[in-house]
mmCIF file of C-alpha atoms and ligand atoms in Angstrom:
data_model
loop_
_atom_site.group_PDB
_atom_site.id
_atom_site.type_symbol
_atom_site.label_atom_id
_atom_site.label_comp_id
_atom_site.label_asym_id
_atom_site.label_seq_id
_atom_site.Cartn_x
_atom_site.Cartn_y
_atom_site.Cartn_z
ATOM 1 C CA UNK R 1 90.228 91.657 117.885
ATOM 2 C CA UNK R 2 92.080 88.230 118.006
ATOM 3 C CA UNK R 3 94.241 87.449 121.054
ATOM 4 C CA UNK R 4 97.856 88.170 120.422
ATOM 5 C CA UNK R 5 100.563 86.815 119.411
ATOM 6 C CA UNK R 6 99.622 86.084 115.938
ATOM 7 C CA UNK R 7 103.126 85.847 114.562
ATOM 8 C CA UNK R 8 105.886 83.551 115.352
ATOM 9 C CA UNK R 9 109.642 84.293 114.994
ATOM 10 C CA UNK R 10 109.757 82.291 111.760
ATOM 11 C CA UNK R 11 107.114 84.340 110.185
ATOM 12 C CA UNK R 12 108.875 87.703 110.642
ATOM 13 C CA UNK R 13 109.698 89.443 107.365
ATOM 14 C CA UNK R 14 113.294 89.976 108.553
ATOM 15 C CA UNK R 15 113.725 86.171 108.640
ATOM 16 C CA UNK R 16 114.051 86.294 104.800
ATOM 17 C CA UNK R 17 117.401 88.193 105.390
ATOM 18 C CA UNK R 18 118.814 86.410 108.522
ATOM 19 C CA UNK R 19 117.442 82.835 108.407
ATOM 20 C CA UNK R 20 118.538 82.133 104.963
ATOM 21 C CA UNK R 21 120.969 79.288 104.875
ATOM 22 C CA UNK R 22 122.781 80.254 101.695
ATOM 23 C CA UNK R 23 125.398 82.504 100.866
ATOM 24 C CA UNK R 24 123.086 85.488 101.038
ATOM 25 C CA UNK R 25 121.931 84.773 104.543
ATOM 26 C CA UNK R 26 125.627 84.274 105.441
ATOM 27 C CA UNK R 27 126.412 87.822 103.986
ATOM 28 C CA UNK R 28 123.597 89.475 105.828
ATOM 29 C CA UNK R 29 124.449 87.941 109.160
ATOM 30 C CA UNK R 30 128.272 88.750 108.434
ATOM 31 C CA UNK R 31 127.640 92.291 107.715
ATOM 32 C CA UNK R 32 125.530 92.919 110.752
ATOM 33 C CA UNK R 33 128.255 91.368 112.964
ATOM 34 C CA UNK R 34 130.808 93.535 111.110
ATOM 35 C CA UNK R 35 129.202 96.559 113.057
ATOM 36 C CA UNK R 36 129.193 94.728 116.216
ATOM 37 C CA UNK R 37 125.563 93.332 116.301
ATOM 38 C CA UNK R 38 125.438 89.910 118.065
ATOM 39 C CA UNK R 39 124.109 86.988 115.912
ATOM 40 C CA UNK R 40 121.415 86.183 118.301
ATOM 41 C CA UNK R 41 119.964 89.850 118.255
ATOM 42 C CA UNK R 42 119.146 89.556 114.610
ATOM 43 C CA UNK R 43 118.232 85.805 114.777
ATOM 44 C CA UNK R 44 115.883 85.879 117.802
ATOM 45 C CA UNK R 45 114.284 89.403 117.765
ATOM 46 C CA UNK R 46 112.044 91.364 115.511
ATOM 47 C CA UNK R 47 113.903 94.045 113.666
ATOM 48 C CA UNK R 48 112.205 97.519 114.258
ATOM 49 C CA UNK R 49 113.030 100.427 111.979
ATOM 50 C CA UNK R 50 113.129 104.013 113.464
ATOM 51 C CA UNK R 51 112.554 106.387 110.474
ATOM 52 C CA UNK R 52 114.219 109.555 111.824
ATOM 53 C CA UNK R 53 113.701 112.996 110.011
ATOM 54 C CA UNK R 54 116.246 114.717 112.162
ATOM 55 C CA UNK R 55 118.796 117.045 110.280
ATOM 56 C CA UNK R 56 120.798 120.194 111.357
ATOM 57 C CA UNK R 57 118.651 122.367 109.091
ATOM 58 C CA UNK R 58 115.203 121.169 110.495
ATOM 59 C CA UNK R 59 114.939 123.064 113.838
ATOM 60 C CA UNK R 60 111.438 121.436 114.571
ATOM 61 C CA UNK R 61 113.245 118.105 114.691
ATOM 62 C CA UNK R 62 116.289 119.165 116.529
ATOM 63 C CA UNK R 63 115.687 116.843 119.404
ATOM 64 C CA UNK R 64 114.874 113.602 117.224
ATOM 65 C CA UNK R 65 118.358 112.124 117.641
ATOM 66 C CA UNK R 66 117.811 111.961 121.367
ATOM 67 C CA UNK R 67 114.181 110.888 121.041
ATOM 68 C CA UNK R 68 115.434 107.963 118.749
ATOM 69 C CA UNK R 69 117.673 106.843 121.717
ATOM 70 C CA UNK R 70 114.331 106.813 123.807
ATOM 71 C CA UNK R 71 112.461 104.750 121.236
ATOM 72 C CA UNK R 72 115.378 102.322 120.945
ATOM 73 C CA UNK R 73 115.243 101.837 124.792
ATOM 74 C CA UNK R 74 111.459 100.888 124.599
ATOM 75 C CA UNK R 75 112.201 98.439 121.669
ATOM 76 C CA UNK R 76 115.068 96.703 123.597
ATOM 77 C CA UNK R 77 113.033 96.611 126.770
ATOM 78 C CA UNK R 78 110.264 94.841 124.821
ATOM 79 C CA UNK R 79 112.602 92.340 123.151
ATOM 80 C CA UNK R 80 113.007 93.827 119.701
ATOM 81 C CA UNK R 81 116.129 94.981 117.807
ATOM 82 C CA UNK R 82 116.102 98.709 116.807
ATOM 83 C CA UNK R 83 117.683 100.000 113.621
ATOM 84 C CA UNK R 84 117.672 103.657 112.956
ATOM 85 C CA UNK R 85 117.023 104.854 109.263
ATOM 86 C CA UNK R 86 117.531 108.543 108.487
ATOM 87 C CA UNK R 87 115.058 109.883 106.101
ATOM 88 C CA UNK R 88 114.796 113.312 104.283
ATOM 89 C CA UNK R 89 114.174 116.082 106.703
ATOM 90 C CA UNK R 90 111.858 118.683 105.343
ATOM 91 C CA UNK R 91 112.283 121.648 107.613
ATOM 92 C CA UNK R 92 109.355 123.950 106.625
ATOM 93 C CA UNK R 93 111.085 127.344 106.831
ATOM 94 C CA UNK R 94 114.549 126.228 105.242
ATOM 95 C CA UNK R 95 113.630 124.137 102.298
ATOM 96 C CA UNK R 96 113.290 126.039 99.019
ATOM 97 C CA UNK R 97 111.327 126.501 96.812
ATOM 98 C CA UNK R 98 108.820 124.753 98.899
ATOM 99 C CA UNK R 99 108.649 121.557 101.086
ATOM 100 C CA UNK R 100 105.455 120.541 99.015
ATOM 101 C CA UNK R 101 107.623 119.884 96.103
ATOM 102 C CA UNK R 102 109.202 116.959 98.232
ATOM 103 C CA UNK R 103 106.356 115.432 100.187
ATOM 104 C CA UNK R 104 105.948 112.604 97.734
ATOM 105 C CA UNK R 105 109.612 112.288 97.365
ATOM 106 C CA UNK R 106 109.665 111.526 101.270
ATOM 107 C CA UNK R 107 106.645 109.212 100.917
ATOM 108 C CA UNK R 108 108.621 107.137 98.210
ATOM 109 C CA UNK R 109 111.712 107.163 100.412
ATOM 110 C CA UNK R 110 110.110 105.857 103.293
ATOM 111 C CA UNK R 111 108.094 103.187 101.414
ATOM 112 C CA UNK R 112 111.201 102.120 99.643
ATOM 113 C CA UNK R 113 113.490 102.146 102.835
ATOM 114 C CA UNK R 114 111.071 99.839 104.615
ATOM 115 C CA UNK R 115 110.502 97.638 101.436
ATOM 116 C CA UNK R 116 114.113 97.119 100.580
ATOM 117 C CA UNK R 117 115.545 96.510 104.275
ATOM 118 C CA UNK R 118 114.777 93.762 106.938
ATOM 119 C CA UNK R 119 112.072 95.892 108.831
ATOM 120 C CA UNK R 120 109.412 94.052 110.696
ATOM 121 C CA UNK R 121 107.895 97.237 112.008
ATOM 122 C CA UNK R 122 108.442 100.893 112.253
ATOM 123 C CA UNK R 123 108.318 103.900 114.471
ATOM 124 C CA UNK R 124 108.330 107.127 112.718
ATOM 125 C CA UNK R 125 109.808 110.420 114.165
ATOM 126 C CA UNK R 126 108.519 113.307 112.520
ATOM 127 C CA UNK R 127 106.196 116.344 112.858
ATOM 128 C CA UNK R 128 107.040 119.303 110.681
ATOM 129 C CA UNK R 129 104.403 120.209 108.305
ATOM 130 C CA UNK R 130 104.950 117.794 105.333
ATOM 131 C CA UNK R 131 106.998 115.215 107.183
ATOM 132 C CA UNK R 132 103.847 113.704 108.894
ATOM 133 C CA UNK R 133 101.756 112.995 105.576
ATOM 134 C CA UNK R 134 105.112 112.153 103.682
ATOM 135 C CA UNK R 135 106.250 109.629 106.087
ATOM 136 C CA UNK R 136 102.876 108.122 106.662
ATOM 137 C CA UNK R 137 101.902 107.884 103.139
ATOM 138 C CA UNK R 138 104.969 105.780 102.480
ATOM 139 C CA UNK R 139 104.368 103.499 105.524
ATOM 140 C CA UNK R 140 100.591 103.078 104.679
ATOM 141 C CA UNK R 141 101.611 101.855 101.260
ATOM 142 C CA UNK R 142 104.199 99.497 102.610
ATOM 143 C CA UNK R 143 101.620 98.169 105.279
ATOM 144 C CA UNK R 144 103.852 96.901 108.000
ATOM 145 C CA UNK R 145 103.149 97.584 111.642
ATOM 146 C CA UNK R 146 103.582 101.373 112.068
ATOM 147 C CA UNK R 147 103.586 103.702 114.990
ATOM 148 C CA UNK R 148 103.918 107.555 114.667
ATOM 149 C CA UNK R 149 105.980 109.271 117.315
ATOM 150 C CA UNK R 150 105.055 113.171 116.838
ATOM 151 C CA UNK R 151 108.001 115.479 117.315
ATOM 152 C CA UNK R 152 105.956 117.609 119.806
ATOM 153 C CA UNK R 153 105.450 121.399 119.647
ATOM 154 C CA UNK R 154 107.863 124.232 120.867
ATOM 155 C CA UNK R 155 107.417 126.114 124.019
ATOM 156 C CA UNK R 156 105.333 129.250 124.334
ATOM 157 C CA UNK R 157 107.235 132.622 124.568
ATOM 158 C CA UNK R 158 105.948 135.872 126.386
ATOM 159 C CA UNK R 159 106.380 139.202 125.069
ATOM 160 C CA UNK R 160 106.272 142.180 127.433
ATOM 161 C CA UNK R 161 105.651 145.588 126.139
ATOM 162 C CA UNK R 162 104.549 148.789 128.039
ATOM 163 C CA UNK R 163 103.903 146.658 130.975
ATOM 164 C CA UNK R 164 101.600 144.210 129.169
ATOM 165 C CA UNK R 165 102.634 140.470 128.916
ATOM 166 C CA UNK R 166 101.232 138.408 126.265
ATOM 167 C CA UNK R 167 101.911 134.878 124.908
ATOM 168 C CA UNK R 168 103.858 134.524 121.719
ATOM 169 C CA UNK R 169 104.263 131.725 119.224
ATOM 170 C CA UNK R 170 105.590 130.938 115.718
ATOM 171 C CA UNK R 171 104.099 131.913 112.498
ATOM 172 C CA UNK R 172 101.115 134.238 112.901
ATOM 173 C CA UNK R 173 103.011 136.338 115.446
ATOM 174 C CA UNK R 174 105.884 136.603 113.146
ATOM 175 C CA UNK R 175 103.820 138.254 110.661
ATOM 176 C CA UNK R 176 102.003 140.496 113.065
ATOM 177 C CA UNK R 177 105.389 141.713 114.573
ATOM 178 C CA UNK R 178 106.730 142.241 111.142
ATOM 179 C CA UNK R 179 103.950 144.566 110.234
ATOM 180 C CA UNK R 180 104.576 146.532 113.586
ATOM 181 C CA UNK R 181 108.395 146.724 112.629
ATOM 182 C CA UNK R 182 107.584 147.941 109.141
ATOM 183 C CA UNK R 183 105.187 150.546 110.707
ATOM 184 C CA UNK R 184 108.091 151.747 112.985
ATOM 185 C CA UNK R 185 106.220 150.545 116.112
ATOM 186 C CA UNK R 186 109.130 148.084 116.981
ATOM 187 C CA UNK R 187 112.835 149.222 116.848
ATOM 188 C CA UNK R 188 115.889 147.114 115.784
ATOM 189 C CA UNK R 189 116.583 146.046 119.408
ATOM 190 C CA UNK R 190 113.097 144.584 120.050
ATOM 191 C CA UNK R 191 113.109 143.122 116.529
ATOM 192 C CA UNK R 192 116.379 141.085 117.346
ATOM 193 C CA UNK R 193 115.091 140.225 120.841
ATOM 194 C CA UNK R 194 112.041 138.711 119.046
ATOM 195 C CA UNK R 195 114.163 136.816 116.611
ATOM 196 C CA UNK R 196 116.055 134.955 119.547
ATOM 197 C CA UNK R 197 112.844 134.378 121.742
ATOM 198 C CA UNK R 198 109.874 133.602 119.612
ATOM 199 C CA UNK R 199 110.949 130.115 118.773
ATOM 200 C CA UNK R 200 112.889 129.358 121.969
ATOM 201 C CA UNK R 201 112.983 125.592 121.975
ATOM 202 C CA UNK R 202 113.045 122.762 119.684
ATOM 203 C CA UNK R 203 109.577 121.431 118.460
ATOM 204 C CA UNK R 204 107.119 122.167 115.779
ATOM 205 C CA UNK R 205 105.085 125.466 115.468
ATOM 206 C CA UNK R 206 102.981 126.132 118.487
ATOM 207 C CA UNK R 207 99.936 127.583 116.796
ATOM 208 C CA UNK R 208 97.253 125.403 114.962
ATOM 209 C CA UNK R 209 99.075 125.329 111.649
ATOM 210 C CA UNK R 210 99.841 122.518 109.432
ATOM 211 C CA UNK R 211 102.163 120.618 111.742
ATOM 212 C CA UNK R 212 99.814 120.447 114.764
ATOM 213 C CA UNK R 213 96.845 119.943 112.500
ATOM 214 C CA UNK R 214 98.590 116.928 110.934
ATOM 215 C CA UNK R 215 99.823 115.265 114.144
ATOM 216 C CA UNK R 216 96.627 115.693 115.842
ATOM 217 C CA UNK R 217 94.737 114.094 112.937
ATOM 218 C CA UNK R 218 97.289 111.306 112.920
ATOM 219 C CA UNK R 219 96.228 110.747 116.650
ATOM 220 C CA UNK R 220 92.681 110.761 115.559
ATOM 221 C CA UNK R 221 93.417 108.199 112.763
ATOM 222 C CA UNK R 222 94.653 105.827 115.678
ATOM 223 C CA UNK R 223 98.395 105.866 114.389
ATOM 224 C CA UNK R 224 99.885 107.511 117.641
ATOM 225 C CA UNK R 225 99.581 106.577 121.405
ATOM 226 C CA UNK R 226 96.599 108.286 122.980
ATOM 227 C CA UNK R 227 97.513 111.898 123.968
ATOM 228 C CA UNK R 228 100.981 111.741 122.161
ATOM 229 C CA UNK R 229 100.477 114.641 119.621
ATOM 230 C CA UNK R 230 99.780 117.382 122.193
ATOM 231 C CA UNK R 231 102.954 116.742 124.434
ATOM 232 C CA UNK R 232 105.498 119.816 124.238
ATOM 233 C CA UNK R 233 108.810 118.481 122.645
ATOM 234 C CA UNK R 234 110.785 119.670 125.570
ATOM 235 C CA UNK R 235 108.586 118.084 128.348
ATOM 236 C CA UNK R 236 109.892 114.889 129.958
ATOM 237 C CA UNK R 237 106.675 113.246 129.241
ATOM 238 C CA UNK R 238 107.786 113.345 125.432
ATOM 239 C CA UNK R 239 110.780 111.331 126.123
ATOM 240 C CA UNK R 240 108.678 108.841 128.028
ATOM 241 C CA UNK R 241 106.218 108.743 125.277
ATOM 242 C CA UNK R 242 108.898 107.917 122.781
ATOM 243 C CA UNK R 243 109.947 105.017 124.943
ATOM 244 C CA UNK R 244 106.299 103.881 125.119
ATOM 245 C CA UNK R 245 106.282 103.981 121.203
ATOM 246 C CA UNK R 246 109.272 101.714 121.105
ATOM 247 C CA UNK R 247 107.762 99.220 123.561
ATOM 248 C CA UNK R 248 104.312 99.155 121.856
ATOM 249 C CA UNK R 249 105.753 98.652 118.301
ATOM 250 C CA UNK R 250 107.202 95.199 119.299
ATOM 251 C CA UNK R 251 103.708 94.081 120.559
ATOM 252 C CA UNK R 252 102.169 95.355 117.283
ATOM 253 C CA UNK R 253 104.689 93.257 115.332
ATOM 254 C CA UNK R 254 103.659 90.104 117.181
ATOM 255 C CA UNK R 255 99.919 90.987 116.820
ATOM 256 C CA UNK R 256 100.494 91.861 113.097
ATOM 257 C CA UNK R 257 98.609 95.114 113.746
ATOM 258 C CA UNK R 258 99.098 97.014 110.415
ATOM 259 C CA UNK R 259 97.842 100.246 108.986
ATOM 260 C CA UNK R 260 95.386 98.441 106.780
ATOM 261 C CA UNK R 261 93.583 97.248 109.795
ATOM 262 C CA UNK R 262 93.492 100.610 111.491
ATOM 263 C CA UNK R 263 92.593 102.976 108.648
ATOM 264 C CA UNK R 264 89.044 102.848 107.776
ATOM 265 C CA UNK R 265 86.314 105.336 106.575
ATOM 266 C CA UNK R 266 85.561 105.693 110.183
ATOM 267 C CA UNK R 267 89.082 106.538 111.175
ATOM 268 C CA UNK R 268 89.382 109.126 108.441
ATOM 269 C CA UNK R 269 86.025 110.577 109.586
ATOM 270 C CA UNK R 270 87.451 111.018 113.137
ATOM 271 C CA UNK R 271 90.670 112.667 111.813
ATOM 272 C CA UNK R 272 88.473 115.142 109.770
ATOM 273 C CA UNK R 273 86.075 115.786 112.807
ATOM 274 C CA UNK R 274 89.102 116.453 114.956
ATOM 275 C CA UNK R 275 90.472 118.902 112.080
ATOM 276 C CA UNK R 276 87.221 120.864 112.392
ATOM 277 C CA UNK R 277 87.073 121.059 116.058
ATOM 278 C CA UNK R 278 90.670 122.242 116.159
ATOM 279 C CA UNK R 279 90.285 124.978 113.587
ATOM 280 C CA UNK R 280 92.891 123.171 111.795
ATOM 281 C CA UNK R 281 94.942 124.095 108.681
ATOM 282 C CA UNK R 282 93.377 124.007 105.234
ATOM 283 C CA UNK R 283 96.531 122.185 104.015
ATOM 284 C CA UNK R 284 95.078 119.289 105.851
ATOM 285 C CA UNK R 285 92.652 118.731 102.936
ATOM 286 C CA UNK R 286 95.500 118.013 100.442
ATOM 287 C CA UNK R 287 97.363 115.743 102.952
ATOM 288 C CA UNK R 288 94.508 113.749 104.362
ATOM 289 C CA UNK R 289 92.897 112.974 100.966
ATOM 290 C CA UNK R 290 96.320 111.698 99.738
ATOM 291 C CA UNK R 291 96.584 109.482 102.875
ATOM 292 C CA UNK R 292 93.134 108.071 102.431
ATOM 293 C CA UNK R 293 93.869 107.174 98.871
ATOM 294 C CA UNK R 294 97.011 105.365 99.955
ATOM 295 C CA UNK R 295 94.786 103.431 102.426
ATOM 296 C CA UNK R 296 92.167 102.744 99.807
ATOM 297 C CA UNK R 297 89.460 104.844 101.691
ATOM 298 C CA UNK R 298 87.349 107.135 99.618
ATOM 299 C CA UNK R 299 87.506 110.800 101.021
ATOM 300 C CA UNK R 300 86.574 113.860 99.240
ATOM 301 C CA UNK R 301 86.420 117.509 99.739
ATOM 302 C CA UNK R 302 82.693 117.134 99.801
ATOM 303 C CA UNK R 303 82.966 114.769 102.681
ATOM 304 C CA UNK R 304 85.199 117.232 104.521
ATOM 305 C CA UNK R 305 82.689 120.049 103.745
ATOM 306 C CA UNK R 306 79.845 118.072 105.189
ATOM 307 C CA UNK R 307 81.665 117.345 108.454
ATOM 308 C CA UNK R 308 82.762 120.952 108.554
ATOM 309 C CA UNK R 309 79.005 121.903 108.695
ATOM 310 C CA UNK R 310 78.460 119.793 111.705
ATOM 311 C CA UNK R 311 81.573 120.144 113.882
ATOM 312 C CA UNK R 312 82.171 123.658 115.176
ATOM 313 C CA UNK R 313 85.706 124.929 116.291
ATOM 314 C CA UNK R 314 86.141 124.137 120.002
ATOM 315 C CA UNK R 315 89.883 124.590 120.355
ATOM 316 C CA UNK R 316 90.688 128.160 121.348
ATOM 317 C CA UNK R 317 94.034 128.160 119.534
ATOM 318 C CA UNK R 318 95.779 130.446 117.159
ATOM 319 C CA UNK R 319 94.715 131.561 114.535
ATOM 320 C CA UNK R 320 91.136 130.851 115.221
ATOM 321 C CA UNK R 321 91.495 131.628 119.028
ATOM 322 C CA UNK R 322 94.125 133.097 121.226
ATOM 323 C CA UNK R 323 95.978 130.191 122.994
ATOM 324 C CA UNK R 324 98.979 128.059 121.854
ATOM 325 C CA UNK R 325 99.698 124.340 121.794
ATOM 326 C CA UNK R 326 101.237 124.399 125.325
ATOM 327 C CA UNK R 327 97.951 125.484 126.646
ATOM 328 C CA UNK R 328 96.124 122.874 124.712
ATOM 329 C CA UNK R 329 98.296 120.253 126.321
ATOM 330 C CA UNK R 330 97.466 121.628 129.807
ATOM 331 C CA UNK R 331 93.767 121.462 128.893
ATOM 332 C CA UNK R 332 94.001 117.708 128.009
ATOM 333 C CA UNK R 333 95.193 117.753 124.397
ATOM 334 C CA UNK R 334 93.490 115.616 121.603
ATOM 335 C CA UNK R 335 91.937 113.050 123.916
ATOM 336 C CA UNK R 336 89.985 115.975 125.588
ATOM 337 C CA UNK R 337 88.965 117.296 122.380
ATOM 338 C CA UNK R 338 87.755 114.125 121.170
ATOM 339 C CA UNK R 339 85.690 113.770 124.457
ATOM 340 C CA UNK R 340 83.862 116.945 123.491
ATOM 341 C CA UNK R 341 83.086 115.826 119.929
ATOM 342 C CA UNK R 342 82.314 112.299 121.091
ATOM 343 C CA UNK R 343 78.829 112.339 119.434
ATOM 344 C CA UNK R 344 80.458 112.886 116.071
ATOM 345 C CA UNK R 345 82.978 110.195 116.163
ATOM 346 C CA UNK R 346 83.240 106.621 115.005
ATOM 347 C CA UNK R 347 83.925 105.123 118.325
ATOM 348 C CA UNK R 348 84.709 101.621 117.268
ATOM 349 C CA UNK R 349 87.712 102.901 115.104
ATOM 350 C CA UNK R 350 90.965 100.964 116.306
ATOM 351 C CA UNK R 351 94.119 102.419 117.317
ATOM 352 C CA UNK R 352 97.735 101.319 117.644
ATOM 353 C CA UNK R 353 97.480 100.534 121.286
ATOM 354 C CA UNK R 354 94.857 97.693 120.351
ATOM 355 C CA UNK R 355 91.833 99.458 121.768
ATOM 356 C CA UNK R 356 89.142 101.575 120.179
ATOM 357 C CA UNK R 357 88.806 105.275 120.100
ATOM 358 C CA UNK R 358 85.812 104.881 122.400
ATOM 359 C CA UNK R 359 87.721 102.829 124.809
ATOM 360 C CA UNK R 360 90.628 105.223 124.911
ATOM 361 C CA UNK R 361 88.327 108.140 125.942
ATOM 362 C CA UNK R 362 87.095 106.351 129.175
ATOM 363 C CA UNK R 363 88.529 108.457 132.009
ATOM 364 C CA UNK R 364 89.510 111.340 129.892
ATOM 365 C CA UNK R 365 88.750 114.801 131.179
ATOM 366 C CA UNK R 366 88.690 118.405 129.833
ATOM 367 C CA UNK R 367 91.116 120.176 132.259
ATOM 368 C CA UNK R 368 90.487 123.675 130.945
ATOM 369 C CA UNK R 369 87.191 124.471 129.267
ATOM 370 C CA UNK R 370 88.444 127.913 128.122
ATOM 371 C CA UNK R 371 90.875 126.256 125.836
ATOM 372 C CA UNK R 372 88.955 123.073 124.909
ATOM 373 C CA UNK R 373 85.235 124.280 124.712
ATOM 374 C CA UNK R 374 82.017 122.125 124.871
ATOM 375 C CA UNK R 375 79.877 121.738 121.915
ATOM 376 C CA UNK R 376 77.309 124.253 123.241
ATOM 377 C CA UNK R 377 79.920 126.977 123.669
ATOM 378 C CA UNK R 378 82.128 126.803 120.571
ATOM 379 C CA UNK R 379 84.881 129.293 119.655
ATOM 380 C CA UNK R 380 83.013 129.991 116.451
ATOM 381 C CA UNK R 381 80.124 128.054 114.597
ATOM 382 C CA UNK R 382 81.884 128.865 111.402
ATOM 383 C CA UNK R 383 83.735 125.593 110.360
ATOM 384 C CA UNK R 384 87.436 125.266 110.164
ATOM 385 C CA UNK R 385 86.989 124.511 106.415
ATOM 386 C CA UNK R 386 84.699 125.061 103.762
ATOM 387 C CA UNK R 387 84.686 123.887 100.126
ATOM 388 C CA UNK R 388 83.888 126.409 97.281
ATOM 389 C CA UNK R 389 83.321 125.715 93.534
ATOM 390 C CA UNK R 390 83.158 128.060 90.683
ATOM 391 C CA UNK R 391 84.899 129.171 87.422
ATOM 392 C CA UNK R 392 88.265 129.803 89.181
ATOM 393 C CA UNK R 393 88.228 126.582 90.923
ATOM 394 C CA UNK R 394 86.044 124.098 89.062
ATOM 395 C CA UNK R 395 87.470 121.117 91.025
ATOM 396 C CA UNK R 396 86.999 122.829 94.386
ATOM 397 C CA UNK R 397 88.892 125.208 96.711
ATOM 398 C CA UNK R 398 89.103 125.273 100.435
ATOM 399 C CA UNK R 399 88.626 128.387 102.676
ATOM 400 C CA UNK R 400 88.877 128.685 106.421
ATOM 401 C CA UNK R 401 85.856 130.389 107.692
ATOM 402 C CA UNK R 402 86.990 130.402 111.332
HETATM 403 FE FE1 LIG U 1 108.352 123.156 111.356
HETATM 404 FE FE2 LIG U 1 106.414 125.189 111.518
HETATM 405 S S1 LIG U 1 108.354 125.259 110.580
HETATM 406 S S2 LIG U 1 106.358 123.075 112.192
#
């Protein structure tokens, strides 16, 4: 890579709004000062968007207004000027009839927010299932420096019954307890207790469902800071990571480090290999192919099938295993998982911190081999994803053997 900085102040995209000497430039500067922004802050600093998918009806993102403040702190410390832009919040459980109806709507919203406003770079705050691919598809098409700040996962719960304590998470466990409630093995009191406990903290679902699959794949694509996607939402490390995101995006703007430089066939290969080693959600097939197409990278179901036949499931996480995302974080998270599948990775793929995936793996350790297994002791040899074709699905269907 070239040595930064590549860009000068005069070359920033936001200069088109604020350096203009005509009436339009006057109005832009005037209207920013109307809300208390100093003239020098828009004239002498890069303007950094924070796309925030917070809402009161998106519990997985309940903490993102506070995290936006942490991102702003990092941007200001690095000499940028932060501007927060709210975007459609697709809370998976609340939105009817289905969030998938709105994923491309969110992609269009993010792309057009960034295009129509004086943004030199963007930090994205998202994580619930469709919000990760939706926001990133828009940012990839816009192709300005982009850093993804994952919402982080919710904390584990413990359920004690008949003297036996077991860890409990969202999604799969809800269905399991519902079956027991229907069968009369759980009474109304216990059912209401579960309702108030199972999702006991803000953050995305803590099984290896679509949310954790997509944020982990985003880290493997090189679009998050190393280790960011596994940090629980309520851990103080999450707030510090958000500040790091704000600080780093300003560097990326001066370096002109854009998605088009980071997203290659190698990075999409890495994301798919991580999906397989995680036992990730089959929904990822829909999203990662859409993201690859935005980046102009050919990725097909057959490519995913081929990687799935080589990379076994190593992460002992629900629903393929019996642990949750909090345990995955303690075991070393995505960097530790990538260390285990290092022979299957494109190590030269670049990441937002300006270093390659291979460089970022130096010094990484697996802290709990029961949660992140080695290649010679997988959770299962059956892949996380396999592709079927036939008269019911001539263009292909995906199943989850694990
Ligand atoms: Fe938001 Fe599961 S409902 S991640």
